[in-house]
Structures are given as C-alpha cells and as structure tokens.
Tab-separated table of C-alpha atoms in Angstrom:
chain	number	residue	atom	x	y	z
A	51	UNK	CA	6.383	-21.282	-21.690
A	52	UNK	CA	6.788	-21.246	-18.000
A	53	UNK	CA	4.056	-21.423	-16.085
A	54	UNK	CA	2.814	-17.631	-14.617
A	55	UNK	CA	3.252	-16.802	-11.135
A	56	UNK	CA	-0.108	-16.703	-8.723
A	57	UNK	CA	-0.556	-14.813	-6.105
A	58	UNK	CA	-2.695	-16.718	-3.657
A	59	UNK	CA	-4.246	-14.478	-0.866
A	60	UNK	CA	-4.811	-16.086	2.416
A	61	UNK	CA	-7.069	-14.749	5.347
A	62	UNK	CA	-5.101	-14.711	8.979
A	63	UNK	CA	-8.173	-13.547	10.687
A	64	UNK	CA	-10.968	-16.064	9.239
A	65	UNK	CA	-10.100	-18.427	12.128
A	66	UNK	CA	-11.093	-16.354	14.687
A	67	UNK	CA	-14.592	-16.157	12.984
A	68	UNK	CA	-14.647	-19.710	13.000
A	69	UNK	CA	-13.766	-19.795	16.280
A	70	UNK	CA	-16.379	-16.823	17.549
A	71	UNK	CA	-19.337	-18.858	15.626
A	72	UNK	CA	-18.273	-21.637	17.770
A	73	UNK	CA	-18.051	-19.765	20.803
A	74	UNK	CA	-21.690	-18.466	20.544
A	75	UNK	CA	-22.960	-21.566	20.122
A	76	UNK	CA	-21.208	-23.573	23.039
A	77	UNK	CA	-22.036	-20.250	25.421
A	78	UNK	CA	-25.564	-20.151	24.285
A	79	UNK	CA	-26.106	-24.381	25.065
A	80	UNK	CA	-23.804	-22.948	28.399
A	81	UNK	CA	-26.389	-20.166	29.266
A	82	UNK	CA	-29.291	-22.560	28.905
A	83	UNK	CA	-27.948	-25.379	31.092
A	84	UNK	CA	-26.966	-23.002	33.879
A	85	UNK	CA	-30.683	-21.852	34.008
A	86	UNK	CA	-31.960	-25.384	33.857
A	87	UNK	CA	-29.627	-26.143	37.033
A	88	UNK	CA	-31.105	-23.625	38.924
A	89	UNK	CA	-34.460	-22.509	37.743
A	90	UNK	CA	-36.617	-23.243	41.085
A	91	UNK	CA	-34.802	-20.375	42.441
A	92	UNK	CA	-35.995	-17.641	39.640
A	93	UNK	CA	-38.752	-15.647	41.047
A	94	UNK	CA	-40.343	-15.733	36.771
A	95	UNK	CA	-38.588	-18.168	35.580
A	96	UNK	CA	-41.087	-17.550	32.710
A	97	UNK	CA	-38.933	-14.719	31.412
A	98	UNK	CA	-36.196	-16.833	31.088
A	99	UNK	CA	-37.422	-19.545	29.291
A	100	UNK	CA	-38.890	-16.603	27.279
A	101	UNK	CA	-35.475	-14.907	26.519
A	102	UNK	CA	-33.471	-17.890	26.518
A	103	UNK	CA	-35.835	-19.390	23.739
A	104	UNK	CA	-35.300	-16.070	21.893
A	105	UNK	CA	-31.224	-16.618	22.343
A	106	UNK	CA	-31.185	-19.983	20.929
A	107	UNK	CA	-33.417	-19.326	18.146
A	108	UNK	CA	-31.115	-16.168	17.095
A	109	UNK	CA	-27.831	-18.154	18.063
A	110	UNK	CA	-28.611	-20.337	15.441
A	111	UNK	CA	-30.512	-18.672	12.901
A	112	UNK	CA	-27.477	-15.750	12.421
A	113	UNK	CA	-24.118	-18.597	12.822
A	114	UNK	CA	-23.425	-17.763	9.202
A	115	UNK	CA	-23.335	-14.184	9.818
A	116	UNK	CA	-20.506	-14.510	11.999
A	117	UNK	CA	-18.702	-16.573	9.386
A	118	UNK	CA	-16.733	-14.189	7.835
A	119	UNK	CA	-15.863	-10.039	8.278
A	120	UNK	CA	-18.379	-9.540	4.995
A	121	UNK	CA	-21.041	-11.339	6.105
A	122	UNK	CA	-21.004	-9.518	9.888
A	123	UNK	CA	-22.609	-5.826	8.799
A	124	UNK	CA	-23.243	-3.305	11.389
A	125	UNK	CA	-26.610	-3.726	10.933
A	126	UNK	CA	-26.403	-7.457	12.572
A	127	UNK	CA	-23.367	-5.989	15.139
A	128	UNK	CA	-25.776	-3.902	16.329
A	129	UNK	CA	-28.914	-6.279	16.956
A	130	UNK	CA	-26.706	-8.686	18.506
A	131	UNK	CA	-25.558	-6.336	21.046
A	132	UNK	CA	-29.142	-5.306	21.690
A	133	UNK	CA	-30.159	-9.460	22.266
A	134	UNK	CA	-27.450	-9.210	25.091
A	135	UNK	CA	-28.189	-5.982	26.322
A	136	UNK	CA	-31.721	-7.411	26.549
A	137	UNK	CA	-30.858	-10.142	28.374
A	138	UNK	CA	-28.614	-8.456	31.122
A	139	UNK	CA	-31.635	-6.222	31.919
A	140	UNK	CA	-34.190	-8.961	32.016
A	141	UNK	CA	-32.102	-10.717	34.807
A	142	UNK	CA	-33.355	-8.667	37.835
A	143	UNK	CA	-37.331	-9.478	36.554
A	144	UNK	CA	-36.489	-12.892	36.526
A	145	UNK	CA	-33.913	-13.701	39.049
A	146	UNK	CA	-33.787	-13.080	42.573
A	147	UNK	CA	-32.054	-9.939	44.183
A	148	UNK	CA	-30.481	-11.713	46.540
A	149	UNK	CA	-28.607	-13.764	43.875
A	150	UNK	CA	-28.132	-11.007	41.721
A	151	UNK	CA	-26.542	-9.469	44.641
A	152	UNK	CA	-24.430	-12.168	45.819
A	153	UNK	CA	-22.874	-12.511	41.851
A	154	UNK	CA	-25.230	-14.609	40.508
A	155	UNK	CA	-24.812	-14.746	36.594
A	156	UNK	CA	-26.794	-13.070	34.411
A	157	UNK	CA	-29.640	-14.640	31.920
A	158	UNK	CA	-27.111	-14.881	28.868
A	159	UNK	CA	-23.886	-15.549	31.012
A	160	UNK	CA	-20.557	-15.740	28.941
A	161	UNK	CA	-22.579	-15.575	25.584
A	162	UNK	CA	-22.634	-11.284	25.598
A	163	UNK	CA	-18.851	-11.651	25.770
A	164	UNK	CA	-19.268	-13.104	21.983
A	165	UNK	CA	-21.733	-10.536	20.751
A	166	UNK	CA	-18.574	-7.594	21.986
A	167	UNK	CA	-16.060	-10.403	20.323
A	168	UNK	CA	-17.814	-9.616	17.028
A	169	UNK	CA	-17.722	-6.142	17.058
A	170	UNK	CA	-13.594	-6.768	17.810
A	171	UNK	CA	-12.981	-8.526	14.899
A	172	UNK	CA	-15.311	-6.490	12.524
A	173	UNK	CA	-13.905	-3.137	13.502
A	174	UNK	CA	-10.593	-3.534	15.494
A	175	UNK	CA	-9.995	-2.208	19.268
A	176	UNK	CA	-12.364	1.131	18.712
A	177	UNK	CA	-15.057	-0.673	17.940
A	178	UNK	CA	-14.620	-3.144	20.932
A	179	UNK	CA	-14.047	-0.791	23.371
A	180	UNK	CA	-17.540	0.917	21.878
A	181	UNK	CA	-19.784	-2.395	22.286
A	182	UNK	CA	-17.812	-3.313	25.722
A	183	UNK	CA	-18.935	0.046	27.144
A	184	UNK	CA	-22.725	-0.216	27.301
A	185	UNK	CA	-22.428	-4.093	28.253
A	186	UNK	CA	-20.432	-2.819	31.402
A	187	UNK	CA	-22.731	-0.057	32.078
A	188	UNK	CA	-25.389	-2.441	31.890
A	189	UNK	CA	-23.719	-4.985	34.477
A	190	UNK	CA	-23.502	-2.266	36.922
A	191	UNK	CA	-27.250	-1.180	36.654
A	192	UNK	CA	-28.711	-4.503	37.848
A	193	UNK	CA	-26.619	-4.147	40.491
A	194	UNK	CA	-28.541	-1.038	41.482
A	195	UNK	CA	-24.698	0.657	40.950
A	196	UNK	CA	-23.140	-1.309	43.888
A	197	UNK	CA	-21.736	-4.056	41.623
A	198	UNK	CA	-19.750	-6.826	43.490
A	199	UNK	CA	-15.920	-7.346	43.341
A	200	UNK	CA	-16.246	-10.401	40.736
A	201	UNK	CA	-18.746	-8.354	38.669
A	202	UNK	CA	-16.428	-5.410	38.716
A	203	UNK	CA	-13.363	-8.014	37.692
A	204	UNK	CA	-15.299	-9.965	34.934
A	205	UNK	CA	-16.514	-6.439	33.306
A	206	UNK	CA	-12.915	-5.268	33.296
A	207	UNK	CA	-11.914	-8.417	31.419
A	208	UNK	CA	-14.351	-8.193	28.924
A	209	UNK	CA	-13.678	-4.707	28.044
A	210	UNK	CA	-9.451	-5.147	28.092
A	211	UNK	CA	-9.975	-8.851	26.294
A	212	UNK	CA	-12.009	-7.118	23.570
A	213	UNK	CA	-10.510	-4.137	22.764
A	214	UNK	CA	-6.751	-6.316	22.986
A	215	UNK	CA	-8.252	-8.513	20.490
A	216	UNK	CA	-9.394	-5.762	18.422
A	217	UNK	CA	-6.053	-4.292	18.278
A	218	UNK	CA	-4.258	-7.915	17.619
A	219	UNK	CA	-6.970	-8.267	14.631
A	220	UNK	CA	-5.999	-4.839	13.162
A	221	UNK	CA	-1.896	-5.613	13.231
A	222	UNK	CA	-2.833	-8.710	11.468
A	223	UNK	CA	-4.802	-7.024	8.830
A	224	UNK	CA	-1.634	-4.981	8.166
A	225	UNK	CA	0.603	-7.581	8.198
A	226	UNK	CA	-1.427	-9.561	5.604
A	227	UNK	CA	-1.956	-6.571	3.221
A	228	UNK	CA	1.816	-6.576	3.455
A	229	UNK	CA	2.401	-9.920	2.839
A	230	UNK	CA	0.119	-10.021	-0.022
A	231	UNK	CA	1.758	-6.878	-1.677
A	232	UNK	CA	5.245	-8.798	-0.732
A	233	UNK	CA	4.327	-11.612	-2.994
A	234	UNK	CA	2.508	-9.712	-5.753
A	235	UNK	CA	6.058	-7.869	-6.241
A	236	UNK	CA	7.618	-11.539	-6.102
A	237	UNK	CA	5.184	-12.581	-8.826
A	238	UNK	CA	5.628	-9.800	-10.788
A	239	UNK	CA	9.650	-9.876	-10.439
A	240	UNK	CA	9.604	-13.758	-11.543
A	241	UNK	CA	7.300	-12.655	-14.279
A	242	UNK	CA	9.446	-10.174	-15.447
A	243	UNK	CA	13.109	-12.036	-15.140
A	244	UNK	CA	10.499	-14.942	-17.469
A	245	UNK	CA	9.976	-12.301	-19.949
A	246	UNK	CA	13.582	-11.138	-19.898
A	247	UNK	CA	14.741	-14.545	-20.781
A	248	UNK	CA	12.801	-14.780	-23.674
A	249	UNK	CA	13.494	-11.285	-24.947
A	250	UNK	CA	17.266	-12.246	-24.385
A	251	UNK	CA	17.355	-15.595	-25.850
A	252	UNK	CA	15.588	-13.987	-29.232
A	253	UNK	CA	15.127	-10.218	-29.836
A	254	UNK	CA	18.470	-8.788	-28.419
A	255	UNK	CA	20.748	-11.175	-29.831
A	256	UNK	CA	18.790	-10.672	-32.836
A	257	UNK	CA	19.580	-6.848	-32.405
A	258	UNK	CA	23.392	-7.266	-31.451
A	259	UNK	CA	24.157	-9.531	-34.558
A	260	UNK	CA	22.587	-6.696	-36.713
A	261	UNK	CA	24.804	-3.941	-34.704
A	262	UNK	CA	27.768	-6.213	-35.041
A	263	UNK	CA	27.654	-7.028	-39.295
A	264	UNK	CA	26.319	-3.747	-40.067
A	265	UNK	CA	29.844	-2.406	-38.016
A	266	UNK	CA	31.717	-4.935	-40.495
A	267	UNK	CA	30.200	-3.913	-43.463
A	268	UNK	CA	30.479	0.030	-43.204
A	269	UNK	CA	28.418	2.537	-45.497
A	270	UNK	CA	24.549	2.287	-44.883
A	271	UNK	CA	24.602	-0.940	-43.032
A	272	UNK	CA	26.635	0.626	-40.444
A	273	UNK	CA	24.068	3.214	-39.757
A	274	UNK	CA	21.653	0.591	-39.537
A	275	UNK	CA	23.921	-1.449	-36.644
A	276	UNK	CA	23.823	1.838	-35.253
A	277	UNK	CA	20.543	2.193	-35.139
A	278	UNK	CA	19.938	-1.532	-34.150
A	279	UNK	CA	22.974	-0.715	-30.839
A	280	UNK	CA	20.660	1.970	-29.867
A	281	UNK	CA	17.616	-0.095	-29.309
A	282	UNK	CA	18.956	-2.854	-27.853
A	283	UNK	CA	20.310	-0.458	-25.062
A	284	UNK	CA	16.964	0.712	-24.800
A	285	UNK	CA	15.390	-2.344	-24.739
A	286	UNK	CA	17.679	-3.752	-22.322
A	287	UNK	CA	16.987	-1.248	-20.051
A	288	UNK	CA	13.113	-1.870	-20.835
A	289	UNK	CA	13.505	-5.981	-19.923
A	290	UNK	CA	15.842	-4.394	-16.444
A	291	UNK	CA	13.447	-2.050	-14.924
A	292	UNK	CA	9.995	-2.235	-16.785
A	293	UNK	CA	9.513	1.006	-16.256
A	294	UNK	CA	8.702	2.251	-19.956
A	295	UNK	CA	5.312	1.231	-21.122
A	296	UNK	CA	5.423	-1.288	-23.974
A	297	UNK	CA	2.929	1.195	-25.935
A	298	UNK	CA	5.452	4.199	-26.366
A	299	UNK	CA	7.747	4.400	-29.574
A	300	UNK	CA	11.992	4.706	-29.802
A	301	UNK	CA	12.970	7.126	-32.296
A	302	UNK	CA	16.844	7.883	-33.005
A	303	UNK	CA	18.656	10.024	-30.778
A	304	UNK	CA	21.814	11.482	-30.376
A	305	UNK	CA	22.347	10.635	-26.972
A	306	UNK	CA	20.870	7.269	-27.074
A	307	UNK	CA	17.411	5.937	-27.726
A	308	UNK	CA	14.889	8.228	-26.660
A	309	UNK	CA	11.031	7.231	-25.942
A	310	UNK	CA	7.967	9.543	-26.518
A	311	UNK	CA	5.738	9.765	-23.877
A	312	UNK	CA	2.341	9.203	-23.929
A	313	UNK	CA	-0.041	12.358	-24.402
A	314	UNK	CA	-2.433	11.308	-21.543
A	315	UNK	CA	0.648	12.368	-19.381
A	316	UNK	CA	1.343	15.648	-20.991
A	317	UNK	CA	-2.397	16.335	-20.931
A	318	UNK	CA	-3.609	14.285	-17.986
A	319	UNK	CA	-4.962	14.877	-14.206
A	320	UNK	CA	-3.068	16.818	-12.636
A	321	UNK	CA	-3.979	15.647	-9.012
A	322	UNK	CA	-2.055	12.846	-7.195
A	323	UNK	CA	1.262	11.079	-7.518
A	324	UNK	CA	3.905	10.283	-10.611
A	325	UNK	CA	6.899	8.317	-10.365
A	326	UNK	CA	9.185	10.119	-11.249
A	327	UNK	CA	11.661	7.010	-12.644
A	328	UNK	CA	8.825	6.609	-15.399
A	329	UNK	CA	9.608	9.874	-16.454
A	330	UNK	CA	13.495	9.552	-16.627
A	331	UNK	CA	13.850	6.157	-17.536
A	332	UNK	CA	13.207	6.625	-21.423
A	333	UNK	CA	16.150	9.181	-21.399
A	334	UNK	CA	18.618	5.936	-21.034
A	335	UNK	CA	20.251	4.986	-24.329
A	336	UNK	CA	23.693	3.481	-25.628
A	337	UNK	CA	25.637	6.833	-24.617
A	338	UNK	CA	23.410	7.786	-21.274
A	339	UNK	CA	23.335	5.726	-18.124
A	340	UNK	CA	19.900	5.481	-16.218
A	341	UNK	CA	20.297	4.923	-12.368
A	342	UNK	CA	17.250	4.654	-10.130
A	343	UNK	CA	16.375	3.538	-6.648
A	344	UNK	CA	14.734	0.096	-6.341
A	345	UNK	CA	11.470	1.385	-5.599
A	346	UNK	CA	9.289	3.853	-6.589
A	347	UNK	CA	9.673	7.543	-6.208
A	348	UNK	CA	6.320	9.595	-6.294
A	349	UNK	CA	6.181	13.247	-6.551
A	350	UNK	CA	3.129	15.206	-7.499
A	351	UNK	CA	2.140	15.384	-11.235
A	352	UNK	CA	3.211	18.745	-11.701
A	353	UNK	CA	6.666	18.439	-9.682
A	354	UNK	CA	7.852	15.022	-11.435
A	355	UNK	CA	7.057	16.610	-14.550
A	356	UNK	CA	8.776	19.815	-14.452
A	357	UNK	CA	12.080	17.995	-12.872
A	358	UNK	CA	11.850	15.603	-15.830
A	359	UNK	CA	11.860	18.291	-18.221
A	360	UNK	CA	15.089	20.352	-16.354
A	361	UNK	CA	16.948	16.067	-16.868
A	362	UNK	CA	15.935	17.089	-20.522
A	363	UNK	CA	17.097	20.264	-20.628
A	364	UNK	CA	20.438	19.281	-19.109
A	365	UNK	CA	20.660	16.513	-21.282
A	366	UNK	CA	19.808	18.473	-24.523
A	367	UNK	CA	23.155	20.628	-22.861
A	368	UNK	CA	25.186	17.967	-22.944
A	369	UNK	CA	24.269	16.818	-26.933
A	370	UNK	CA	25.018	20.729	-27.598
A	371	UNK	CA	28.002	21.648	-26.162
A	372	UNK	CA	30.124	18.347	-24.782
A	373	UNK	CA	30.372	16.576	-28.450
A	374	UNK	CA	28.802	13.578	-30.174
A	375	UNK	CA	31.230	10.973	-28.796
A	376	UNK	CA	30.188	12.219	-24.475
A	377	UNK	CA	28.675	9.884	-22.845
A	378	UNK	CA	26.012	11.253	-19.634
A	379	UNK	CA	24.529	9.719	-16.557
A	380	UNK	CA	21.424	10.280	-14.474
A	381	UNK	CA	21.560	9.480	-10.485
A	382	UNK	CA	18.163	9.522	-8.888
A	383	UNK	CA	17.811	9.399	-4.956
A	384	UNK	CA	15.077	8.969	-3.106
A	385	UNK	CA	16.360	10.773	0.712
A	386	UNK	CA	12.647	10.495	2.291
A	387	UNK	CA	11.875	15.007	2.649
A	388	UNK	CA	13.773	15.560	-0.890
A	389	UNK	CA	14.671	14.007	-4.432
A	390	UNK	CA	17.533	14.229	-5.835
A	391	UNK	CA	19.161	14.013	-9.530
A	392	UNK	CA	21.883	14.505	-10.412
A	393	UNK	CA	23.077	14.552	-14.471
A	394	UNK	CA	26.910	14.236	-15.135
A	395	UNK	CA	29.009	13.702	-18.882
A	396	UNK	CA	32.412	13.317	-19.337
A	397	UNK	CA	32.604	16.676	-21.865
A	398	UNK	CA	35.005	18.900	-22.085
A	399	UNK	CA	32.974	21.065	-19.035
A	400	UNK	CA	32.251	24.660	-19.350
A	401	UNK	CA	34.699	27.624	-19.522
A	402	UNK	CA	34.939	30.085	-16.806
A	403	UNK	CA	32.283	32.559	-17.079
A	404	UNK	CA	30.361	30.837	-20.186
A	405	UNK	CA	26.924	30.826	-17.979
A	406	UNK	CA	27.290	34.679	-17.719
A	407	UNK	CA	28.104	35.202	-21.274
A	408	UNK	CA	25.607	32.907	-22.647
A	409	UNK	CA	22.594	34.832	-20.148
A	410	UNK	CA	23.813	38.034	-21.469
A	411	UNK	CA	23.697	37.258	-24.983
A	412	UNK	CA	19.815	36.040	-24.179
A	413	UNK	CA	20.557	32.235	-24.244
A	414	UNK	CA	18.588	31.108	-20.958
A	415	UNK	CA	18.789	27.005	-21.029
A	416	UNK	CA	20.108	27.175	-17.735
A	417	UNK	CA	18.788	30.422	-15.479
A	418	UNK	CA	15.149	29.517	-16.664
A	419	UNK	CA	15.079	25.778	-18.269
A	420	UNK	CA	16.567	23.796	-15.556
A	421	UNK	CA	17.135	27.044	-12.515
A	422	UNK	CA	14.009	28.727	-13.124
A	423	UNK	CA	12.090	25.101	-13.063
A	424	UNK	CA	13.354	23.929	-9.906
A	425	UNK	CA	13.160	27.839	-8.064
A	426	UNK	CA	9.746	27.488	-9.184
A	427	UNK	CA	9.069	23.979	-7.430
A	428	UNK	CA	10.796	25.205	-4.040
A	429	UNK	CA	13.941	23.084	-4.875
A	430	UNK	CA	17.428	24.293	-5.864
A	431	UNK	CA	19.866	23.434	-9.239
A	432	UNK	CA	23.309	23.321	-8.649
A	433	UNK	CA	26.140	23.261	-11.658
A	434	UNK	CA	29.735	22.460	-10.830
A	435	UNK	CA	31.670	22.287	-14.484
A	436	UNK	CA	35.345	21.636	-14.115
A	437	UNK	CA	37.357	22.266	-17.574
A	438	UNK	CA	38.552	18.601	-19.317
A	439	UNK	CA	36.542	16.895	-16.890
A	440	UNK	CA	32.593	17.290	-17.715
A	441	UNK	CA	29.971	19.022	-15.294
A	442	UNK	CA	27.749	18.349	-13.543
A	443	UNK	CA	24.227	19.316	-12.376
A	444	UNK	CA	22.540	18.484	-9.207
A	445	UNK	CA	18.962	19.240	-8.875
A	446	UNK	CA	17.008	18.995	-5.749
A	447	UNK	CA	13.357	19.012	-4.730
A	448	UNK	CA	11.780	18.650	-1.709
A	449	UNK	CA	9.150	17.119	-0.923
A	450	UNK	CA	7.237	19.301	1.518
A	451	UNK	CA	7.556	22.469	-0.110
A	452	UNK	CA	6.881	21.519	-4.070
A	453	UNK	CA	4.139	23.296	-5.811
C-alpha cells in the first residue's frame, strides 16, 4: 500500500519570536552598559540601578514567554509594556534635565522598542499601533512636551516600524493558512487518485466483467450485468469526485444508479452552508451525466436543498415522458452572485402547448415542483423544449436574494 500523504504545517512567523527573544536580551545587556558608561552624571543613579536590576531580572525570567505567539498572552503583553512605561518615566528622577533635554536616552533605551515588537507579532498592526501610542506619549512627557527633533524622529520610527511589522506578520498568517489548506487538498487529491487505483485495478473491472458475460448470456444474467453497468457508473463517479459519502446505499434506477441520502440531511440544522454538488452528485448514473465545478459550491441548507429537489423533479420528467433508452445531463455553475443548473436529455422534447394542457388537467410537476421551488428561493426556471431534439431546463438562484 502506498504510503499516505502528510501534511506537515510549518510556522513563517516563529522566527521573528526567536529573533524578538534575542532582541530583548541584547537591548537589555545594551541598556545596562550605556548606564554603566555614564552613571557619574545621574543625579540618583540609585533609581537606575534599581530599575535596571528590575529589567534584567524580568528580561530573563519571561525569554520563554516570547518564544512563541501561545506562550505571549495579553496578560504578559500588557506587564511588559508597563516595565517600559516604568522605565521611561523614571528617567527624569534619575537623570539629569539637562541631558534629558539635550536627547539623552532614556533608562531602558532600545529595549521598549521590543516590549511594542511583541504586541506586533501577537496581534498584527492594530495592536502595534495600540502599545506604540502610550510609549510615544510617554517620550514626549519627560520632555515636559517640548520633545527634541531626534526624540520626535525615533518615536515616529517606532510607531511606523511596529505597526509595518504588524501588518507584514498578519499577510503572512494568511499566506500560511493558505498554504497549509493548498497542501491538505494536495494530500487529499493524492489520497484519493491512491484509492482510485485500487478500486480500478479490483472492484470495477470486477463489475465490468459481470456487465459484459451477463450481456452474453441474456435472460436473468443480463439483468444482473445491468445491474452490475449501473454501479460501476456510479462508482466511477464516486472514485472521480468523492463527493457521495461511502455510508449511503445505490438502489436500481431507471435513469442510472441513484443514492439515498442520509436522513441527518433531510432532518438536520438548518443554519449554515451545503454544497450543493453533494446533493446532485448521486443523481449521476449509466444514462445521466454529472458535471460540476472543481470546487465547492455552498448555498444555504434550505436553498441547496430545494434546487436539488427541482434536478429531481426534472429528472423524474425526463424518466416519464422522454423514454427508457434518453439519456440526461446536469451542468452546475458556480458565476460568484448566482448558481446555475441546467438539466438537458436527448427526448423527443415537449409538444407545443403540453405545459398548458398538463396545468389545466391539474398535473403541476413543473408550475410548482421545479417553478414554484425556485420563485420561492428568489431564483427563476427556465424550459426551452424543441420537438425531436430534447429540452431543456435552466434553473437559476442567486445568491443574495435566496430564502
């Protein structure tokens, strides 16, 4: 057996964690040095020490909580921003005003730039631009609000840095949930074509030798290659699209191989999305063709059901009226604001003024089985029959106005 696919997940943004966890800890040894070089000029350099102790102790002590997105919770977001908030107001007690004035860097320097990082990553640009707010406001206070031109120029950069990397983070995020649903789909596909293989190689050639003897034998045993012709069609188209649930059961039809569906969906919630190929695919047998898009089509519950029932009610037409040998197909398009399917059969198409007759003489099928359905949903069913060429009905739903 081959082996199964594996989708294997991968994390584009658990670098930049890495990289912030460094970053504190190089900007807090950064903050400490640059007091050390110039601590005969604090007026308390006590407070320093005091804060700068208090820095390094929580630098280190919280580096694994900036390891990852799950292990950075608001909770910690927010006391980190308050340990540099801290430390921007404690710089006029313990520096000079006359270096605070002239630019002089604050007690935690560069280091509040990774607290604001952290909130960037965690939350994307809103969030930065929320913790680079306060840190600006913050800058501009100590400067008794005359801040100086470099002040001004490294709070802008801060606050445009963060909230840029906030935004790159999100796009990222996106593109990996993309990627990841990208190769799930691959994995699934490969899975599928395996399975195919192995349903080809065994059960349907299984199922065409019995079609093909019990056609050479006649009597009963060509009723049973019948039979056998009809689910290999439906099984083929199983293998093709896996759109039928393995748990439903064929029975015989006269159109083809035709698959119960479960009760849960006649019976289910009503809220939320069906696709509606689910619904049509079972419909697809030796005598009716099954076309779909190549992805999914949702409609609401309600909508996808009714429409599936006016594709039986057409169908049930065209086993009534266009003969046992027709053959019928089912379009389905997916334009975006409306759905659209369309069933067609080669039969003998319908006389000039049969729909009339047939509404008169109480026989509703089409004014209320497949019209009345889609008037009801918002949508619109269209017949065109031409006589020794087969009809066809085109039935429409929007999207925006389905009920």
């Amino acid at each position: 057996m081959a082996e199964r696919e594996r989708v294997v997940r991968m994390s584009v943004e658990q670098p930049l964690w890495r990289a912030l966890t460094v970053y504190r800890l190089l900007t807090m040894v950064y903050a400490v040095l640059l007091f050390a070089s110039a601590y005969r000029e604090f007026d308390r350099p006590v407070v320093a020490v005091g804060y700068l102790a208090v820095l390094a102790v929580w630098t280190v002590a919280t580096y694994r909580d900036v390891a990852s997105a799950a292990r950075c919770t608001k909770r910690f977001l927010g006391a980190d921003l308050t340990v540099a908030l801290a430390g921007i107001l404690l710089t006029p007690i313990a520096d000079t005003h006359q270096r605070i004035g002239a630019g002089g860097p604050t007690l935690p320097s560069i280091w509040t730039a990774g607290s604001v990082l952290a909130f960037a990553l965690k939350g994307g640009w809103r969030w930065a631009g929320f913790a680079s707010t306060p840190v600006a406001v913050a800058n501009i206070v100590i400067h008794g609000g005359d801040p100086t031109r470099d002040t001004l120029h490294n709070v802008l950069l801060v606050w445009v840095a963060s909230i840029a990397i906030g935004y790159v983070v999100e796009v990222a995020r996106a593109s990996e949930a993309t990627l990841a649903r990208a190769l799930e789909i691959e994995a699934a596909t490969r899975e599928r074509e395996r399975l195919a293989r192995d349903i080809h190689d065994g059960v349907l050639q299984v199922l065409a030798m019995v079609q093909r003897r019990g056609c050479e034998l006649g009597g009963e045993a060509a009723e049973l290659g019948r039979m056998a012709g009809e689910q290999e069609v439906a099984l083929r188209t199983l293998v093709s699209s896996g759109l039928v649930p393995a748990s439903r059961v064929s029975r015989d039809h006269s159109l083809g191989a035709f698959v119960d569906a479960y009760e849960a969906e006649e019976s289910g919630d009503e809220e939320g999305e069906l696709d509606l190929r689910t619904l049509l695919a079972p419909h697809a047998g030796s005598r009716v063709s099954f076309a779909e898009p190549g992805g999914p089509v949702p409609l609401p519950v309600p909508a996808a059901r009714e429409l599936a029932a006016a594709v039986g009610a057409a169908l049930d037409n065209v086993r009534k009226h266009a003969g046992e040998g027709a053959r019928a197909w089912i379009l389905v398009e997916d334009w975006g604001d409306e759905v659209i399917v369309t069933v067609r059969d080669d039969g003998p198409g319908i006389p000039a003024g049969r729909l009339d007759q047939a509404e008169g003489e109480g026989r509703m099928g089409v004014a209320l089985s497949i019209r009345g359905r889609l008037r009801d949903l918002g949508g619109t069913a269209e017949l065109v029959s031409v006589p020794g060429q087969g009809t066809e009905v085109e039935l429409k739903v929007p999207r925006g106005r389905t009920r």
